[in-house]
Short mmCIF file of N, CA and C in Angstrom, two decimals:
data_model
loop_
_atom_site.label_atom_id
_atom_site.label_comp_id
_atom_site.label_asym_id
_atom_site.label_seq_id
_atom_site.Cartn_x
_atom_site.Cartn_y
_atom_site.Cartn_z
N UNK A 1 -35.56 -34.44 90.89
CA UNK A 1 -36.93 -33.92 91.03
C UNK A 1 -37.91 -34.91 90.38
N UNK A 2 -38.91 -35.29 91.14
CA UNK A 2 -39.89 -36.25 90.63
C UNK A 2 -41.12 -35.52 90.14
N UNK A 3 -41.72 -36.09 89.12
CA UNK A 3 -42.93 -35.48 88.58
C UNK A 3 -44.14 -36.19 89.17
N UNK A 4 -45.21 -35.46 89.46
CA UNK A 4 -46.40 -36.09 90.04
C UNK A 4 -47.03 -37.03 89.02
N UNK A 5 -47.65 -38.09 89.49
CA UNK A 5 -48.29 -39.02 88.56
C UNK A 5 -49.41 -38.35 87.78
N UNK A 6 -49.55 -38.76 86.54
CA UNK A 6 -50.59 -38.17 85.71
C UNK A 6 -51.97 -38.61 86.18
N UNK A 7 -52.89 -37.68 86.13
CA UNK A 7 -54.27 -38.00 86.49
C UNK A 7 -54.97 -38.57 85.27
N UNK A 8 -55.59 -39.76 85.39
CA UNK A 8 -56.26 -40.32 84.23
C UNK A 8 -57.42 -39.45 83.80
N UNK A 9 -57.69 -39.41 82.50
CA UNK A 9 -58.81 -38.58 82.04
C UNK A 9 -60.12 -39.08 82.60
N UNK A 10 -61.03 -38.14 82.82
CA UNK A 10 -62.33 -38.53 83.39
C UNK A 10 -63.16 -39.26 82.35
N UNK A 11 -64.02 -40.11 82.83
CA UNK A 11 -64.89 -40.88 81.96
C UNK A 11 -65.99 -39.97 81.42
N UNK A 12 -66.05 -39.73 80.10
CA UNK A 12 -67.06 -38.81 79.58
C UNK A 12 -68.48 -39.32 79.73
N UNK A 13 -68.63 -40.61 80.00
CA UNK A 13 -69.99 -41.17 80.12
C UNK A 13 -70.57 -40.99 81.50
N UNK A 14 -69.77 -40.61 82.48
CA UNK A 14 -70.25 -40.50 83.86
C UNK A 14 -70.82 -39.12 84.11
N UNK A 15 -71.93 -39.00 84.83
CA UNK A 15 -72.46 -37.68 85.18
C UNK A 15 -71.55 -36.99 86.18
N UNK A 16 -71.62 -35.66 86.19
CA UNK A 16 -70.68 -34.91 87.01
C UNK A 16 -70.79 -35.19 88.51
N UNK A 17 -72.03 -35.25 89.11
CA UNK A 17 -72.10 -35.35 90.56
C UNK A 17 -71.74 -36.71 91.14
N UNK A 18 -71.60 -37.75 90.39
CA UNK A 18 -71.30 -39.05 91.00
C UNK A 18 -71.52 -40.18 90.03
N UNK A 19 -71.74 -41.41 90.57
CA UNK A 19 -71.96 -42.57 89.74
C UNK A 19 -70.73 -43.40 89.53
N UNK A 20 -69.66 -43.15 90.29
CA UNK A 20 -68.44 -43.93 90.15
C UNK A 20 -68.50 -45.12 91.06
N UNK A 21 -67.49 -46.00 90.94
CA UNK A 21 -67.52 -47.27 91.65
C UNK A 21 -67.37 -47.12 93.16
N UNK A 22 -66.89 -45.94 93.63
CA UNK A 22 -66.68 -45.79 95.07
C UNK A 22 -67.91 -45.24 95.79
N UNK A 23 -69.05 -45.18 95.12
CA UNK A 23 -70.28 -44.71 95.72
C UNK A 23 -71.07 -45.89 96.27
N UNK A 24 -72.14 -45.61 97.03
CA UNK A 24 -72.96 -46.71 97.57
C UNK A 24 -73.72 -47.50 96.50
N UNK A 25 -73.66 -47.08 95.24
CA UNK A 25 -74.44 -47.74 94.20
C UNK A 25 -74.04 -49.19 94.00
N UNK A 26 -72.81 -49.55 94.32
CA UNK A 26 -72.33 -50.91 94.06
C UNK A 26 -72.08 -51.72 95.33
N UNK A 27 -72.56 -51.25 96.47
CA UNK A 27 -72.39 -52.00 97.70
C UNK A 27 -73.52 -53.02 97.87
N UNK A 28 -73.17 -54.23 98.21
CA UNK A 28 -74.11 -55.33 98.48
C UNK A 28 -74.97 -55.66 97.25
N UNK A 29 -74.39 -55.49 96.05
CA UNK A 29 -75.12 -55.78 94.82
C UNK A 29 -74.50 -56.98 94.11
N UNK A 30 -75.16 -57.43 93.05
CA UNK A 30 -74.58 -58.45 92.19
C UNK A 30 -73.40 -57.85 91.44
N UNK A 31 -72.53 -58.72 90.92
CA UNK A 31 -71.28 -58.24 90.34
C UNK A 31 -71.39 -57.88 88.87
N UNK A 32 -72.33 -58.51 88.13
CA UNK A 32 -72.46 -58.17 86.72
C UNK A 32 -73.89 -58.42 86.25
N UNK A 33 -74.28 -57.67 85.22
CA UNK A 33 -75.60 -57.84 84.63
C UNK A 33 -75.59 -59.11 83.80
N UNK A 34 -76.56 -59.98 84.02
CA UNK A 34 -76.67 -61.20 83.23
C UNK A 34 -77.32 -60.86 81.89
N UNK A 35 -76.64 -61.21 80.82
CA UNK A 35 -77.08 -60.85 79.48
C UNK A 35 -77.73 -62.05 78.80
N UNK A 36 -78.84 -61.83 78.06
CA UNK A 36 -79.43 -62.92 77.29
C UNK A 36 -78.43 -63.47 76.28
N UNK A 37 -78.58 -64.75 75.91
CA UNK A 37 -77.60 -65.40 75.04
C UNK A 37 -77.99 -65.40 73.56
N UNK A 38 -79.24 -65.14 73.25
CA UNK A 38 -79.70 -65.23 71.86
C UNK A 38 -79.07 -64.19 70.96
N UNK A 39 -79.11 -64.45 69.65
CA UNK A 39 -78.52 -63.52 68.69
C UNK A 39 -79.30 -62.21 68.62
N UNK A 40 -80.59 -62.25 68.87
CA UNK A 40 -81.41 -61.05 68.80
C UNK A 40 -81.46 -60.25 70.08
N UNK A 41 -80.57 -60.53 71.01
CA UNK A 41 -80.61 -59.85 72.31
C UNK A 41 -80.23 -58.38 72.16
N UNK A 42 -80.64 -57.60 73.15
CA UNK A 42 -80.24 -56.20 73.21
C UNK A 42 -78.89 -56.13 73.91
N UNK A 43 -77.85 -55.64 73.24
CA UNK A 43 -76.51 -55.65 73.84
C UNK A 43 -76.41 -54.70 75.02
N UNK A 44 -75.47 -55.01 75.91
CA UNK A 44 -75.26 -54.16 77.08
C UNK A 44 -74.63 -52.83 76.71
N UNK A 45 -73.72 -52.84 75.76
CA UNK A 45 -73.02 -51.62 75.39
C UNK A 45 -71.90 -51.30 76.37
N UNK A 46 -71.32 -50.12 76.20
CA UNK A 46 -70.19 -49.70 77.04
C UNK A 46 -70.69 -48.96 78.28
N UNK A 47 -69.75 -48.73 79.19
CA UNK A 47 -70.08 -47.98 80.39
C UNK A 47 -70.22 -48.87 81.60
N UNK A 48 -70.40 -48.24 82.76
CA UNK A 48 -70.52 -48.95 84.02
C UNK A 48 -71.98 -49.22 84.34
N UNK A 49 -72.31 -50.50 84.49
CA UNK A 49 -73.67 -50.90 84.85
C UNK A 49 -73.73 -51.18 86.34
N UNK A 50 -74.72 -50.61 87.00
CA UNK A 50 -74.98 -50.87 88.41
C UNK A 50 -76.15 -51.83 88.51
N UNK A 51 -76.15 -52.65 89.57
CA UNK A 51 -77.17 -53.68 89.70
C UNK A 51 -77.97 -53.55 90.99
N UNK A 52 -78.93 -54.47 91.13
CA UNK A 52 -79.78 -54.47 92.31
C UNK A 52 -79.06 -55.11 93.49
N UNK A 53 -79.58 -54.84 94.68
CA UNK A 53 -79.04 -55.44 95.90
C UNK A 53 -79.37 -56.93 95.93
N UNK A 54 -78.47 -57.71 96.51
CA UNK A 54 -78.72 -59.15 96.63
C UNK A 54 -79.95 -59.43 97.49
N UNK A 55 -80.24 -58.56 98.45
CA UNK A 55 -81.39 -58.75 99.33
C UNK A 55 -82.70 -58.72 98.56
N UNK A 56 -82.72 -58.11 97.39
CA UNK A 56 -83.94 -58.06 96.58
C UNK A 56 -84.45 -59.46 96.27
N UNK A 57 -83.54 -60.38 95.97
CA UNK A 57 -83.94 -61.75 95.66
C UNK A 57 -84.59 -62.39 96.88
N UNK A 58 -84.01 -62.20 98.06
CA UNK A 58 -84.59 -62.78 99.26
C UNK A 58 -85.99 -62.23 99.53
N UNK A 59 -86.18 -60.92 99.34
CA UNK A 59 -87.50 -60.32 99.55
C UNK A 59 -88.51 -60.90 98.57
N UNK A 60 -88.12 -61.06 97.32
CA UNK A 60 -89.04 -61.61 96.33
C UNK A 60 -89.38 -63.07 96.63
N UNK A 61 -88.38 -63.84 97.04
CA UNK A 61 -88.63 -65.25 97.36
C UNK A 61 -89.55 -65.39 98.56
N UNK A 62 -89.36 -64.54 99.57
CA UNK A 62 -90.24 -64.58 100.75
C UNK A 62 -91.66 -64.19 100.36
N UNK A 63 -91.82 -63.14 99.56
CA UNK A 63 -93.15 -62.68 99.16
C UNK A 63 -93.87 -63.74 98.33
N UNK A 64 -93.18 -64.28 97.33
CA UNK A 64 -93.80 -65.29 96.48
C UNK A 64 -94.03 -66.59 97.23
N UNK A 65 -93.11 -66.94 98.13
CA UNK A 65 -93.31 -68.14 98.94
C UNK A 65 -94.51 -68.01 99.85
N UNK A 66 -94.74 -66.81 100.40
CA UNK A 66 -95.91 -66.58 101.26
C UNK A 66 -97.20 -66.73 100.45
N UNK A 67 -97.22 -66.19 99.23
CA UNK A 67 -98.40 -66.34 98.36
C UNK A 67 -98.64 -67.82 98.07
N UNK A 68 -97.57 -68.55 97.77
CA UNK A 68 -97.69 -69.98 97.47
C UNK A 68 -98.32 -70.73 98.64
N UNK A 69 -97.83 -70.47 99.86
CA UNK A 69 -98.34 -71.18 101.04
C UNK A 69 -99.78 -70.81 101.37
N UNK A 70 -100.12 -69.53 101.20
CA UNK A 70 -101.48 -69.09 101.49
C UNK A 70 -102.47 -69.74 100.52
N UNK A 71 -102.14 -69.72 99.22
CA UNK A 71 -103.04 -70.32 98.22
C UNK A 71 -103.17 -71.83 98.47
N UNK A 72 -102.05 -72.47 98.79
CA UNK A 72 -102.09 -73.90 99.07
C UNK A 72 -102.96 -74.20 100.29
N UNK A 73 -102.82 -73.40 101.36
CA UNK A 73 -103.61 -73.60 102.58
C UNK A 73 -105.09 -73.37 102.32
N UNK A 74 -105.43 -72.35 101.54
CA UNK A 74 -106.83 -72.06 101.23
C UNK A 74 -107.44 -73.20 100.41
N UNK A 75 -106.70 -73.69 99.42
CA UNK A 75 -107.21 -74.79 98.59
C UNK A 75 -107.45 -76.05 99.42
N UNK A 76 -106.51 -76.35 100.30
CA UNK A 76 -106.68 -77.53 101.18
C UNK A 76 -107.85 -77.33 102.12
N UNK A 77 -107.96 -76.11 102.68
CA UNK A 77 -109.06 -75.82 103.60
C UNK A 77 -110.41 -75.95 102.94
N UNK A 78 -110.55 -75.43 101.71
CA UNK A 78 -111.83 -75.53 101.00
C UNK A 78 -112.19 -76.98 100.73
N UNK A 79 -111.19 -77.76 100.33
CA UNK A 79 -111.48 -79.17 100.03
C UNK A 79 -111.87 -79.94 101.29
N UNK A 80 -111.19 -79.64 102.40
CA UNK A 80 -111.51 -80.34 103.65
C UNK A 80 -112.91 -79.99 104.13
N UNK A 81 -113.27 -78.69 104.05
CA UNK A 81 -114.57 -78.23 104.57
C UNK A 81 -115.72 -78.63 103.65
N UNK A 82 -115.54 -78.43 102.34
CA UNK A 82 -116.65 -78.66 101.41
C UNK A 82 -116.59 -80.01 100.71
N UNK A 83 -115.39 -80.58 100.64
CA UNK A 83 -115.23 -81.84 99.91
C UNK A 83 -115.18 -81.67 98.41
N UNK A 84 -115.15 -80.44 97.92
CA UNK A 84 -115.11 -80.18 96.49
C UNK A 84 -113.66 -80.13 95.99
N UNK A 85 -113.47 -80.64 94.80
CA UNK A 85 -112.11 -80.66 94.24
C UNK A 85 -111.87 -79.54 93.24
N UNK A 86 -112.95 -78.89 92.73
CA UNK A 86 -112.76 -77.88 91.69
C UNK A 86 -111.91 -76.67 92.11
N UNK A 87 -111.87 -76.28 93.41
CA UNK A 87 -110.99 -75.14 93.76
C UNK A 87 -109.52 -75.38 93.43
N UNK A 88 -109.14 -76.65 93.23
CA UNK A 88 -107.74 -76.92 92.89
C UNK A 88 -107.40 -76.45 91.48
N UNK A 89 -108.40 -76.20 90.63
CA UNK A 89 -108.11 -75.73 89.27
C UNK A 89 -107.53 -74.31 89.31
N UNK A 90 -108.25 -73.31 89.87
CA UNK A 90 -107.63 -71.98 89.95
C UNK A 90 -106.41 -71.96 90.87
N UNK A 91 -106.50 -72.74 91.97
CA UNK A 91 -105.35 -72.77 92.88
C UNK A 91 -104.13 -73.35 92.19
N UNK A 92 -104.34 -74.39 91.36
CA UNK A 92 -103.22 -75.00 90.65
C UNK A 92 -102.55 -74.03 89.69
N UNK A 93 -103.37 -73.21 89.01
CA UNK A 93 -102.81 -72.21 88.08
C UNK A 93 -101.96 -71.20 88.85
N UNK A 94 -102.52 -70.71 89.96
CA UNK A 94 -101.78 -69.73 90.77
C UNK A 94 -100.51 -70.35 91.34
N UNK A 95 -100.60 -71.57 91.83
CA UNK A 95 -99.43 -72.24 92.39
C UNK A 95 -98.36 -72.47 91.34
N UNK A 96 -98.77 -72.82 90.12
CA UNK A 96 -97.80 -73.04 89.04
C UNK A 96 -97.07 -71.75 88.68
N UNK A 97 -97.84 -70.67 88.53
CA UNK A 97 -97.23 -69.38 88.18
C UNK A 97 -96.30 -68.91 89.30
N UNK A 98 -96.72 -69.08 90.55
CA UNK A 98 -95.89 -68.67 91.68
C UNK A 98 -94.62 -69.50 91.77
N UNK A 99 -94.75 -70.82 91.54
CA UNK A 99 -93.57 -71.69 91.57
C UNK A 99 -92.59 -71.32 90.46
N UNK A 100 -93.12 -70.99 89.27
CA UNK A 100 -92.25 -70.56 88.17
C UNK A 100 -91.53 -69.27 88.54
N UNK A 101 -92.26 -68.37 89.22
CA UNK A 101 -91.63 -67.13 89.67
C UNK A 101 -90.51 -67.37 90.67
N UNK A 102 -90.72 -68.32 91.57
CA UNK A 102 -89.68 -68.66 92.55
C UNK A 102 -88.43 -69.19 91.86
N UNK A 103 -88.62 -69.92 90.77
CA UNK A 103 -87.46 -70.50 90.06
C UNK A 103 -86.69 -69.44 89.29
N UNK A 104 -87.41 -68.54 88.59
CA UNK A 104 -86.71 -67.61 87.70
C UNK A 104 -86.28 -66.31 88.38
N UNK A 105 -86.79 -66.05 89.59
CA UNK A 105 -86.47 -64.77 90.24
C UNK A 105 -84.98 -64.50 90.39
N UNK A 106 -84.15 -65.46 90.86
CA UNK A 106 -82.72 -65.15 91.00
C UNK A 106 -82.06 -64.75 89.68
N UNK A 107 -82.42 -65.41 88.60
CA UNK A 107 -81.83 -65.05 87.30
C UNK A 107 -82.40 -63.74 86.79
N UNK A 108 -83.70 -63.56 86.98
CA UNK A 108 -84.34 -62.33 86.51
C UNK A 108 -83.77 -61.10 87.21
N UNK A 109 -83.51 -61.22 88.52
CA UNK A 109 -82.98 -60.08 89.28
C UNK A 109 -81.63 -59.63 88.75
N UNK A 110 -80.84 -60.57 88.23
CA UNK A 110 -79.52 -60.22 87.72
C UNK A 110 -79.56 -59.62 86.32
N UNK A 111 -80.75 -59.59 85.71
CA UNK A 111 -80.88 -58.96 84.40
C UNK A 111 -81.17 -57.46 84.52
N UNK A 112 -81.50 -57.01 85.73
CA UNK A 112 -81.74 -55.59 85.94
C UNK A 112 -80.41 -54.84 85.99
N UNK A 113 -80.37 -53.68 85.40
CA UNK A 113 -79.17 -52.85 85.49
C UNK A 113 -79.49 -51.43 85.09
N UNK A 114 -78.73 -50.49 85.61
CA UNK A 114 -78.90 -49.10 85.22
C UNK A 114 -77.53 -48.45 85.08
N UNK A 115 -77.47 -47.49 84.18
CA UNK A 115 -76.20 -46.85 83.85
C UNK A 115 -76.41 -45.35 83.84
N UNK A 116 -75.51 -44.64 84.50
CA UNK A 116 -75.56 -43.18 84.53
C UNK A 116 -74.64 -42.65 83.45
N UNK A 117 -75.22 -42.11 82.40
CA UNK A 117 -74.43 -41.54 81.32
C UNK A 117 -74.42 -40.02 81.44
N UNK A 118 -73.75 -39.36 80.49
CA UNK A 118 -73.61 -37.91 80.61
C UNK A 118 -74.95 -37.19 80.54
N UNK A 119 -75.84 -37.63 79.67
CA UNK A 119 -77.09 -36.91 79.46
C UNK A 119 -78.34 -37.66 79.89
N UNK A 120 -78.20 -38.94 80.23
CA UNK A 120 -79.39 -39.70 80.57
C UNK A 120 -79.05 -40.89 81.46
N UNK A 121 -80.12 -41.48 82.03
CA UNK A 121 -80.01 -42.73 82.77
C UNK A 121 -80.59 -43.83 81.88
N UNK A 122 -79.84 -44.90 81.70
CA UNK A 122 -80.30 -46.04 80.90
C UNK A 122 -80.65 -47.17 81.86
N UNK A 123 -81.85 -47.73 81.69
CA UNK A 123 -82.31 -48.83 82.53
C UNK A 123 -82.64 -50.01 81.65
N UNK A 124 -82.21 -51.21 82.06
CA UNK A 124 -82.53 -52.42 81.31
C UNK A 124 -83.03 -53.50 82.26
N UNK A 125 -83.87 -54.36 81.71
CA UNK A 125 -84.39 -55.47 82.50
C UNK A 125 -84.84 -56.56 81.55
N UNK A 126 -84.94 -57.77 82.09
CA UNK A 126 -85.57 -58.85 81.35
C UNK A 126 -84.61 -59.79 80.66
N UNK A 127 -85.00 -61.07 80.63
CA UNK A 127 -84.26 -62.10 79.91
C UNK A 127 -85.05 -62.48 78.65
N UNK A 128 -86.29 -62.90 78.82
CA UNK A 128 -87.13 -63.23 77.66
C UNK A 128 -87.74 -61.96 77.07
N UNK A 129 -88.41 -61.17 77.91
CA UNK A 129 -88.96 -59.90 77.48
C UNK A 129 -88.01 -58.80 77.94
N UNK A 130 -87.23 -58.29 77.01
CA UNK A 130 -86.19 -57.33 77.35
C UNK A 130 -86.70 -55.91 77.15
N UNK A 131 -86.28 -55.04 78.05
CA UNK A 131 -86.62 -53.63 77.94
C UNK A 131 -85.39 -52.80 78.24
N UNK A 132 -85.11 -51.85 77.37
CA UNK A 132 -84.04 -50.88 77.60
C UNK A 132 -84.63 -49.50 77.35
N UNK A 133 -84.54 -48.63 78.34
CA UNK A 133 -85.11 -47.29 78.21
C UNK A 133 -84.08 -46.27 78.71
N UNK A 134 -83.98 -45.16 78.00
CA UNK A 134 -83.09 -44.07 78.40
C UNK A 134 -83.95 -42.89 78.84
N UNK A 135 -83.68 -42.39 80.03
CA UNK A 135 -84.44 -41.26 80.58
C UNK A 135 -83.52 -40.04 80.62
N UNK A 136 -83.76 -39.03 79.79
CA UNK A 136 -82.92 -37.82 79.83
C UNK A 136 -83.05 -37.13 81.19
N UNK A 137 -81.92 -36.69 81.72
CA UNK A 137 -81.95 -36.02 83.03
C UNK A 137 -82.87 -34.80 83.02
N UNK A 138 -82.84 -34.04 81.93
CA UNK A 138 -83.61 -32.81 81.87
C UNK A 138 -85.11 -33.01 81.81
N UNK A 139 -85.57 -34.24 81.55
CA UNK A 139 -87.00 -34.53 81.46
C UNK A 139 -87.58 -35.12 82.74
N UNK A 140 -86.75 -35.34 83.74
CA UNK A 140 -87.25 -35.91 84.98
C UNK A 140 -88.05 -34.87 85.75
N UNK A 141 -89.24 -35.28 86.19
CA UNK A 141 -90.10 -34.39 86.96
C UNK A 141 -90.19 -34.76 88.43
N UNK A 142 -89.97 -36.05 88.73
CA UNK A 142 -90.10 -36.52 90.10
C UNK A 142 -89.22 -37.74 90.30
N UNK A 143 -88.52 -37.79 91.43
CA UNK A 143 -87.76 -38.97 91.82
C UNK A 143 -88.31 -39.41 93.16
N UNK A 144 -88.92 -40.60 93.19
CA UNK A 144 -89.68 -41.06 94.35
C UNK A 144 -89.06 -42.35 94.90
N UNK A 145 -88.88 -42.42 96.22
CA UNK A 145 -88.38 -43.63 96.87
C UNK A 145 -89.50 -44.22 97.72
N UNK A 146 -89.79 -45.51 97.52
CA UNK A 146 -90.79 -46.19 98.33
C UNK A 146 -90.23 -47.52 98.82
N UNK A 147 -90.73 -47.99 99.96
CA UNK A 147 -90.37 -49.30 100.47
C UNK A 147 -91.43 -49.77 101.45
N UNK A 148 -91.77 -51.05 101.33
CA UNK A 148 -92.75 -51.64 102.23
C UNK A 148 -92.09 -52.20 103.48
N UNK A 149 -92.88 -52.80 104.36
CA UNK A 149 -92.33 -53.34 105.61
C UNK A 149 -91.24 -54.40 105.39
N UNK A 150 -91.46 -55.30 104.43
CA UNK A 150 -90.46 -56.33 104.16
C UNK A 150 -89.20 -55.72 103.56
N UNK A 151 -89.37 -54.73 102.69
CA UNK A 151 -88.22 -54.03 102.11
C UNK A 151 -87.40 -53.38 103.21
N UNK A 152 -88.08 -52.71 104.14
CA UNK A 152 -87.35 -52.03 105.22
C UNK A 152 -86.59 -53.04 106.08
N UNK A 153 -87.19 -54.21 106.28
CA UNK A 153 -86.52 -55.23 107.08
C UNK A 153 -85.22 -55.70 106.47
N UNK A 154 -85.14 -55.66 105.13
CA UNK A 154 -83.93 -56.09 104.44
C UNK A 154 -83.10 -54.91 103.93
N UNK A 155 -83.52 -53.69 104.25
CA UNK A 155 -82.74 -52.51 103.92
C UNK A 155 -82.73 -52.16 102.44
N UNK A 156 -83.83 -52.44 101.73
CA UNK A 156 -83.87 -52.09 100.31
C UNK A 156 -85.05 -51.15 100.05
N UNK A 157 -85.03 -50.53 98.88
CA UNK A 157 -86.06 -49.58 98.50
C UNK A 157 -86.25 -49.61 96.99
N UNK A 158 -87.32 -48.97 96.55
CA UNK A 158 -87.64 -48.87 95.13
C UNK A 158 -87.59 -47.40 94.74
N UNK A 159 -86.92 -47.11 93.62
CA UNK A 159 -86.80 -45.73 93.17
C UNK A 159 -87.56 -45.58 91.86
N UNK A 160 -88.44 -44.58 91.81
CA UNK A 160 -89.26 -44.36 90.61
C UNK A 160 -88.94 -43.00 90.02
N UNK A 161 -88.70 -43.00 88.71
CA UNK A 161 -88.44 -41.77 87.97
C UNK A 161 -89.68 -41.45 87.14
N UNK A 162 -90.24 -40.27 87.35
CA UNK A 162 -91.43 -39.85 86.62
C UNK A 162 -91.03 -38.77 85.63
N UNK A 163 -91.46 -38.94 84.37
CA UNK A 163 -91.20 -37.95 83.34
C UNK A 163 -92.52 -37.48 82.75
N UNK A 164 -92.45 -36.52 81.83
CA UNK A 164 -93.66 -36.02 81.17
C UNK A 164 -94.33 -37.10 80.35
N UNK A 165 -93.53 -37.98 79.74
CA UNK A 165 -94.07 -39.09 78.96
C UNK A 165 -94.11 -40.34 79.83
N UNK A 166 -95.30 -40.89 80.04
CA UNK A 166 -95.44 -42.04 80.93
C UNK A 166 -94.64 -43.24 80.44
N UNK A 167 -94.48 -43.38 79.12
CA UNK A 167 -93.78 -44.55 78.57
C UNK A 167 -92.31 -44.55 78.89
N UNK A 168 -91.73 -43.41 79.22
CA UNK A 168 -90.30 -43.36 79.54
C UNK A 168 -90.05 -43.36 81.05
N UNK A 169 -91.09 -43.47 81.85
CA UNK A 169 -90.89 -43.56 83.29
C UNK A 169 -90.20 -44.88 83.64
N UNK A 170 -89.42 -44.86 84.70
CA UNK A 170 -88.63 -46.04 85.08
C UNK A 170 -88.81 -46.28 86.57
N UNK A 171 -88.97 -47.55 86.94
CA UNK A 171 -88.98 -47.95 88.33
C UNK A 171 -87.84 -48.93 88.55
N UNK A 172 -86.90 -48.59 89.41
CA UNK A 172 -85.77 -49.45 89.71
C UNK A 172 -86.02 -50.08 91.08
N UNK A 173 -86.32 -51.38 91.13
CA UNK A 173 -86.59 -52.03 92.42
C UNK A 173 -85.29 -52.52 93.05
N UNK A 174 -85.37 -52.86 94.33
CA UNK A 174 -84.28 -53.59 94.97
C UNK A 174 -82.97 -52.85 95.12
N UNK A 175 -83.00 -51.55 95.31
CA UNK A 175 -81.78 -50.81 95.63
C UNK A 175 -81.58 -50.81 97.14
N UNK A 176 -80.34 -50.80 97.58
CA UNK A 176 -80.13 -50.60 99.01
C UNK A 176 -80.62 -49.20 99.37
N UNK A 177 -80.98 -49.01 100.63
CA UNK A 177 -81.48 -47.70 101.05
C UNK A 177 -80.45 -46.61 100.76
N UNK A 178 -79.17 -46.90 101.03
CA UNK A 178 -78.12 -45.92 100.77
C UNK A 178 -77.99 -45.62 99.29
N UNK A 179 -78.08 -46.66 98.45
CA UNK A 179 -77.97 -46.46 97.01
C UNK A 179 -79.15 -45.65 96.48
N UNK A 180 -80.36 -45.94 96.98
CA UNK A 180 -81.54 -45.21 96.53
C UNK A 180 -81.43 -43.72 96.88
N UNK A 181 -80.98 -43.43 98.09
CA UNK A 181 -80.85 -42.03 98.50
C UNK A 181 -79.75 -41.33 97.71
N UNK A 182 -78.62 -42.03 97.52
CA UNK A 182 -77.51 -41.44 96.75
C UNK A 182 -77.93 -41.19 95.31
N UNK A 183 -78.63 -42.17 94.71
CA UNK A 183 -79.06 -42.03 93.32
C UNK A 183 -80.09 -40.91 93.19
N UNK A 184 -81.01 -40.82 94.16
CA UNK A 184 -82.00 -39.73 94.13
C UNK A 184 -81.31 -38.37 94.15
N UNK A 185 -80.36 -38.20 95.09
CA UNK A 185 -79.67 -36.91 95.20
C UNK A 185 -78.87 -36.60 93.94
N UNK A 186 -78.23 -37.64 93.37
CA UNK A 186 -77.45 -37.44 92.14
C UNK A 186 -78.35 -37.02 90.99
N UNK A 187 -79.48 -37.72 90.83
CA UNK A 187 -80.38 -37.42 89.71
C UNK A 187 -81.02 -36.05 89.85
N UNK A 188 -81.40 -35.68 91.06
CA UNK A 188 -81.99 -34.36 91.27
C UNK A 188 -80.96 -33.27 90.94
N UNK A 189 -79.73 -33.46 91.40
CA UNK A 189 -78.68 -32.46 91.15
C UNK A 189 -78.40 -32.33 89.66
N UNK A 190 -78.29 -33.47 88.96
CA UNK A 190 -78.01 -33.41 87.53
C UNK A 190 -79.20 -32.87 86.77
N UNK A 191 -80.41 -33.26 87.14
CA UNK A 191 -81.61 -32.80 86.43
C UNK A 191 -81.73 -31.28 86.50
N UNK A 192 -81.37 -30.70 87.64
CA UNK A 192 -81.46 -29.25 87.79
C UNK A 192 -80.53 -28.54 86.81
N UNK A 193 -79.37 -29.13 86.52
CA UNK A 193 -78.43 -28.50 85.60
C UNK A 193 -78.73 -28.82 84.14
N UNK A 194 -79.58 -29.83 83.90
CA UNK A 194 -79.89 -30.24 82.53
C UNK A 194 -81.33 -29.92 82.14
N UNK A 195 -82.01 -29.13 82.91
CA UNK A 195 -83.42 -28.86 82.64
C UNK A 195 -83.55 -28.26 81.26
N UNK A 196 -84.46 -28.83 80.45
CA UNK A 196 -84.56 -28.41 79.05
C UNK A 196 -85.97 -27.91 78.75
N UNK A 197 -86.23 -26.69 79.14
CA UNK A 197 -87.46 -26.03 78.73
C UNK A 197 -88.74 -26.56 79.35
N UNK A 198 -88.68 -27.18 80.52
CA UNK A 198 -89.92 -27.64 81.16
C UNK A 198 -90.48 -26.53 82.04
#
């Protein structure tokens, strides 16, 4: 007589309705959160971190590249028509900032991560300016999904969590449409069971 295999204990950090690796949360995403290297960095901690969709980087590069080309074309057009060189000063500042954004966007996108814990959602972002915020499920008042035309073309969306305190609100960009819908349904279901006196 054979005994059935033992079932591994459930992860106490995972919320009841979902958030495991077999959900849409980890499809078409980066494989790991990129962590800052400095000694004063905010550590990742334990648990499963989910990341943004790879398509988010392409959308950001296209958007920033379009801004770069438009500003460059306007600056050239003004100089050709008027013969003045001073428009290159503000245009140069904008072009420099946009070019810097194009360079750091791929690394910056991999610093985003979110974790579904038993009582809250933890969101982190940033390499130089780091932010880590925990949003208790019971304090969520609204879960909103938005996406623009370019986002829809690449199948990504932005999910916004609204709480009573504006400082603890979280916006997670660059989720796949399936991940955004799955996360919304999971958070709404958990929030209903964790409502704390609102």
